[in-house]
Amino acid sequence: MWEKENKVRQYILPIGYTVVMTLCVPLHMMLLECALLAGSGNAESSSWLGLGLYGAGVLIYLMAVAVLGILNVVRSFRAYRQKDIRYCVNGMLILKYGMVLYFIINYVVIAMIVLAGGLAAFVGSRGTILFALPFMLPGILFFMTVLVIGTWLIMVPGAFYGVQVIRLSYGEKKMGMGAALLHGFLQFNFLVDVLDAMYLAVKKWGMGKKSSVLIGILYGGAGAGLIWFIAGAVN
């Protein structure tokens, strides 16, 4: 029991980052609900209070994410200097595999909100909102750009753990320079970064086999679901 608690404490930074990120949308929805309650009064000051409460909550959350992310990057370099391959691999897997859960929870919720909002707007406007789409397109593109950049930044802490694993693998002659550069590139790319982390952990260091099987099944199921959805949409 003590060893398990000690292990959790040892990996508190990657675990903490994963948990905070996974709770992104639920926390924001809770903040929004609190802000709406605070601003439900008739006075103008109530509206400003609600807006200020939400803004402060979002700012605190973003600061927590940034601090945890930076601390993880720093910790990855320390683990590399100590030649602690186990910590580097486990940190990489916690963040890479943990982000899979983050994407499922948060992006599915975001997609549902967008679809529900779009459907409500379409029904409420009796279809006339379609004529406004050309004017809304810049805003939609801006939102998508911010989402992509934000998503990439979220990957960075896990990618740095992956980079340390690659550096240690190269130092142990487990891969050449070309392979190291390729793996380093993959660590900073969507979707394939998880598969690359899986390969590095299992193939190069024989670690994380059980968790890799679970993530592999999840990836396979998600891929099959996406193909089924696209096929249904085409037909």
Short mmCIF file of C-alpha atoms in Angstrom, two decimals:
data_model
loop_
_atom_site.label_atom_id
_atom_site.label_comp_id
_atom_site.label_asym_id
_atom_site.label_seq_id
_atom_site.Cartn_x
_atom_site.Cartn_y
_atom_site.Cartn_z
CA MET A 1 0.00 0.00 0.00
CA TRP A 2 2.80 2.38 0.94
CA GLU A 3 4.69 1.57 -2.26
CA LYS A 4 1.61 2.36 -4.34
CA GLU A 5 1.07 5.69 -2.58
CA ASN A 6 4.74 6.52 -3.00
CA LYS A 7 4.53 5.75 -6.72
CA VAL A 8 1.52 8.05 -7.10
CA ARG A 9 3.41 10.84 -5.34
CA GLN A 10 6.40 10.23 -7.57
CA TYR A 11 4.29 10.81 -10.67
CA ILE A 12 2.14 13.57 -9.20
CA LEU A 13 3.12 16.07 -11.93
CA PRO A 14 2.07 14.02 -14.99
CA ILE A 15 -0.96 12.66 -13.15
CA GLY A 16 -1.96 16.13 -11.97
CA TYR A 17 -1.63 17.58 -15.47
CA THR A 18 -3.71 14.77 -16.94
CA VAL A 19 -6.46 15.15 -14.34
CA VAL A 20 -6.63 18.94 -14.68
CA MET A 21 -6.82 18.70 -18.47
CA THR A 22 -9.43 15.94 -18.40
CA LEU A 23 -11.66 18.13 -16.23
CA CYS A 24 -11.36 21.05 -18.66
CA VAL A 25 -14.89 21.17 -20.08
CA PRO A 26 -16.67 20.01 -16.88
CA LEU A 27 -14.88 22.70 -14.87
CA HIS A 28 -15.68 25.37 -17.44
CA MET A 29 -19.33 24.34 -17.46
CA MET A 30 -19.39 24.53 -13.67
CA LEU A 31 -17.77 27.97 -13.78
CA LEU A 32 -20.28 29.13 -16.35
CA GLU A 33 -23.15 27.88 -14.21
CA CYS A 34 -21.78 29.72 -11.17
CA ALA A 35 -21.31 32.86 -13.26
CA LEU A 36 -24.88 32.68 -14.54
CA LEU A 37 -26.20 32.27 -11.02
CA ALA A 38 -24.11 35.18 -9.77
CA GLY A 39 -25.26 37.37 -12.65
CA SER A 40 -28.92 36.41 -12.50
CA GLY A 41 -29.87 39.55 -10.59
CA ASN A 42 -31.54 42.52 -12.23
CA ALA A 43 -28.79 44.98 -11.42
CA GLU A 44 -26.06 45.61 -13.97
CA SER A 45 -23.50 44.94 -11.27
CA SER A 46 -24.76 41.35 -11.06
CA SER A 47 -23.91 40.77 -14.72
CA TRP A 48 -20.43 42.18 -14.23
CA LEU A 49 -20.02 40.02 -11.14
CA GLY A 50 -20.91 36.89 -13.08
CA LEU A 51 -18.60 37.82 -15.94
CA GLY A 52 -15.76 38.62 -13.55
CA LEU A 53 -16.25 35.36 -11.68
CA TYR A 54 -16.10 33.34 -14.87
CA GLY A 55 -13.07 35.26 -16.18
CA ALA A 56 -11.19 34.81 -12.90
CA GLY A 57 -11.97 31.09 -12.85
CA VAL A 58 -10.77 30.61 -16.42
CA LEU A 59 -7.60 32.59 -15.70
CA ILE A 60 -6.81 30.50 -12.62
CA TYR A 61 -7.42 27.31 -14.59
CA LEU A 62 -5.16 28.39 -17.46
CA MET A 63 -2.43 29.39 -15.03
CA ALA A 64 -2.67 26.00 -13.32
CA VAL A 65 -2.38 24.24 -16.69
CA ALA A 66 0.60 26.38 -17.70
CA VAL A 67 2.43 25.85 -14.39
CA LEU A 68 1.84 22.09 -14.42
CA GLY A 69 2.91 21.89 -18.05
CA ILE A 70 6.15 23.79 -17.44
CA LEU A 71 6.93 21.76 -14.32
CA ASN A 72 6.46 18.55 -16.31
CA VAL A 73 8.85 19.74 -19.00
CA VAL A 74 11.45 20.66 -16.37
CA ARG A 75 10.94 17.32 -14.61
CA SER A 76 11.47 15.44 -17.87
CA PHE A 77 14.90 17.04 -18.34
CA ARG A 78 15.81 16.22 -14.74
CA ALA A 79 14.83 12.59 -15.29
CA TYR A 80 16.99 12.53 -18.41
CA ARG A 81 20.00 13.90 -16.56
CA GLN A 82 19.49 11.18 -13.96
CA LYS A 83 19.20 8.58 -16.74
CA ASP A 84 15.89 7.54 -15.18
CA ILE A 85 14.36 5.78 -18.15
CA ARG A 86 11.53 4.32 -16.08
CA TYR A 87 10.33 7.75 -15.02
CA CYS A 88 10.65 9.11 -18.56
CA VAL A 89 8.68 6.22 -20.07
CA ASN A 90 6.01 6.26 -17.37
CA GLY A 91 5.69 10.04 -17.56
CA MET A 92 5.33 9.81 -21.33
CA LEU A 93 2.68 7.10 -21.10
CA ILE A 94 0.71 8.86 -18.36
CA LEU A 95 0.51 12.04 -20.41
CA LYS A 96 0.06 10.46 -23.84
CA TYR A 97 -2.46 7.84 -22.77
CA GLY A 98 -4.13 10.22 -20.33
CA MET A 99 -4.69 12.73 -23.11
CA VAL A 100 -6.70 10.11 -24.99
CA LEU A 101 -9.26 10.22 -22.19
CA TYR A 102 -9.07 14.01 -22.25
CA PHE A 103 -9.90 14.16 -25.95
CA ILE A 104 -12.75 11.67 -25.62
CA ILE A 105 -14.40 13.47 -22.71
CA ASN A 106 -13.83 17.06 -23.77
CA TYR A 107 -14.05 16.96 -27.54
CA VAL A 108 -17.10 14.73 -27.57
CA VAL A 109 -18.79 17.17 -25.18
CA ILE A 110 -17.71 20.13 -27.34
CA ALA A 111 -19.01 18.39 -30.47
CA MET A 112 -22.34 17.68 -28.78
CA ILE A 113 -22.66 21.29 -27.63
CA VAL A 114 -21.83 22.64 -31.09
CA LEU A 115 -24.23 20.25 -32.81
CA ALA A 116 -27.01 20.95 -30.33
CA GLY A 117 -26.45 24.70 -30.61
CA GLY A 118 -26.36 24.55 -34.39
CA LEU A 119 -29.53 22.48 -34.53
CA ALA A 120 -31.31 24.80 -32.11
CA ALA A 121 -30.25 27.84 -34.15
CA PHE A 122 -31.38 26.17 -37.37
CA VAL A 123 -34.78 25.24 -35.95
CA GLY A 124 -35.23 28.58 -34.19
CA SER A 125 -34.44 30.55 -37.33
CA ARG A 126 -36.40 28.15 -39.56
CA GLY A 127 -33.34 27.58 -41.69
CA THR A 128 -32.59 31.23 -42.40
CA ILE A 129 -29.36 30.98 -40.39
CA LEU A 130 -27.84 29.22 -43.40
CA PHE A 131 -27.73 32.57 -45.17
CA ALA A 132 -25.58 33.93 -42.33
CA LEU A 133 -22.97 31.17 -42.63
CA PRO A 134 -20.70 33.12 -45.04
CA PHE A 135 -20.50 35.92 -42.47
CA MET A 136 -19.92 33.45 -39.63
CA LEU A 137 -17.16 31.59 -41.47
CA PRO A 138 -14.27 33.84 -40.29
CA GLY A 139 -15.35 33.35 -36.68
CA ILE A 140 -15.63 29.60 -37.16
CA LEU A 141 -12.18 29.44 -38.76
CA PHE A 142 -10.72 31.52 -35.94
CA PHE A 143 -12.28 29.22 -33.35
CA MET A 144 -10.94 26.13 -35.14
CA THR A 145 -7.46 27.67 -35.39
CA VAL A 146 -7.40 28.48 -31.69
CA LEU A 147 -8.62 24.96 -30.92
CA VAL A 148 -5.88 23.35 -33.02
CA ILE A 149 -3.13 25.52 -31.53
CA GLY A 150 -4.42 24.93 -28.02
CA THR A 151 -4.60 21.19 -28.62
CA TRP A 152 -1.02 21.14 -29.88
CA LEU A 153 0.20 23.06 -26.84
CA ILE A 154 -1.56 20.56 -24.60
CA MET A 155 0.57 17.81 -26.17
CA VAL A 156 3.89 19.51 -25.43
CA PRO A 157 4.58 18.21 -21.88
CA GLY A 158 4.02 14.61 -22.94
CA ALA A 159 6.08 15.16 -26.06
CA PHE A 160 9.05 16.29 -23.98
CA TYR A 161 8.92 13.10 -21.94
CA GLY A 162 8.89 11.29 -25.26
CA VAL A 163 11.91 13.27 -26.41
CA GLN A 164 13.81 12.22 -23.28
CA VAL A 165 12.92 8.58 -23.97
CA ILE A 166 14.22 9.00 -27.51
CA ARG A 167 17.44 10.61 -26.27
CA LEU A 168 18.03 7.79 -23.80
CA SER A 169 17.20 5.21 -26.46
CA TYR A 170 19.70 6.81 -28.81
CA GLY A 171 22.31 6.91 -26.05
CA GLU A 172 21.79 3.19 -25.42
CA LYS A 173 22.18 2.46 -29.15
CA LYS A 174 18.58 1.29 -29.40
CA MET A 175 18.03 3.51 -32.44
CA GLY A 176 20.02 5.52 -34.94
CA MET A 177 20.01 9.25 -35.56
CA GLY A 178 17.49 9.01 -38.40
CA ALA A 179 15.05 6.99 -36.31
CA ALA A 180 15.53 9.37 -33.37
CA LEU A 181 14.66 12.37 -35.54
CA LEU A 182 11.61 10.58 -36.93
CA HIS A 183 10.36 9.62 -33.48
CA GLY A 184 10.99 13.15 -32.25
CA PHE A 185 8.87 14.51 -35.10
CA LEU A 186 6.07 12.03 -34.40
CA GLN A 187 5.97 13.01 -30.73
CA PHE A 188 4.68 16.45 -31.70
CA ASN A 189 1.98 15.27 -34.11
CA PHE A 190 -1.67 14.52 -33.42
CA LEU A 191 -2.81 10.91 -33.02
CA VAL A 192 0.45 9.31 -34.17
CA ASP A 193 2.19 10.61 -31.04
CA VAL A 194 0.28 8.09 -28.93
CA LEU A 195 1.14 5.23 -31.28
CA ASP A 196 4.77 6.33 -31.29
CA ALA A 197 4.82 6.45 -27.49
CA MET A 198 3.35 2.95 -27.47
CA TYR A 199 6.11 1.72 -29.79
CA LEU A 200 8.88 3.36 -27.78
CA ALA A 201 7.63 1.99 -24.47
CA VAL A 202 6.81 -1.56 -25.54
CA LYS A 203 9.25 -2.24 -28.36
CA LYS A 204 12.31 -0.36 -27.16
CA TRP A 205 12.02 -0.72 -23.39
CA GLY A 206 9.49 -3.50 -22.76
CA MET A 207 7.33 -1.29 -20.54
CA GLY A 208 3.65 -0.34 -20.39
CA LYS A 209 2.39 -3.46 -22.16
CA LYS A 210 -0.97 -3.73 -20.37
CA SER A 211 -1.88 -0.07 -20.72
CA SER A 212 -0.76 -0.15 -24.36
CA VAL A 213 -3.15 -3.01 -25.08
CA LEU A 214 -6.04 -1.02 -23.59
CA ILE A 215 -5.16 2.11 -25.56
CA GLY A 216 -4.69 0.03 -28.70
CA ILE A 217 -8.19 -1.40 -28.30
CA LEU A 218 -9.55 2.10 -27.68
CA TYR A 219 -7.80 3.44 -30.76
CA GLY A 220 -9.07 0.54 -32.84
CA GLY A 221 -12.62 1.05 -31.59
CA ALA A 222 -12.46 4.78 -32.25
CA GLY A 223 -11.13 4.17 -35.75
CA ALA A 224 -13.87 1.65 -36.49
CA GLY A 225 -16.48 4.05 -35.15
CA LEU A 226 -15.15 6.86 -37.33
CA ILE A 227 -15.22 4.65 -40.43
CA TRP A 228 -18.77 3.57 -39.59
CA PHE A 229 -19.84 7.19 -39.12
CA ILE A 230 -18.28 8.30 -42.42
CA ALA A 231 -19.79 5.33 -44.26
CA GLY A 232 -23.20 6.12 -42.81
CA ALA A 233 -22.89 9.79 -43.77
CA VAL A 234 -21.88 8.92 -47.33
CA ASN A 235 -24.74 6.47 -47.76
#
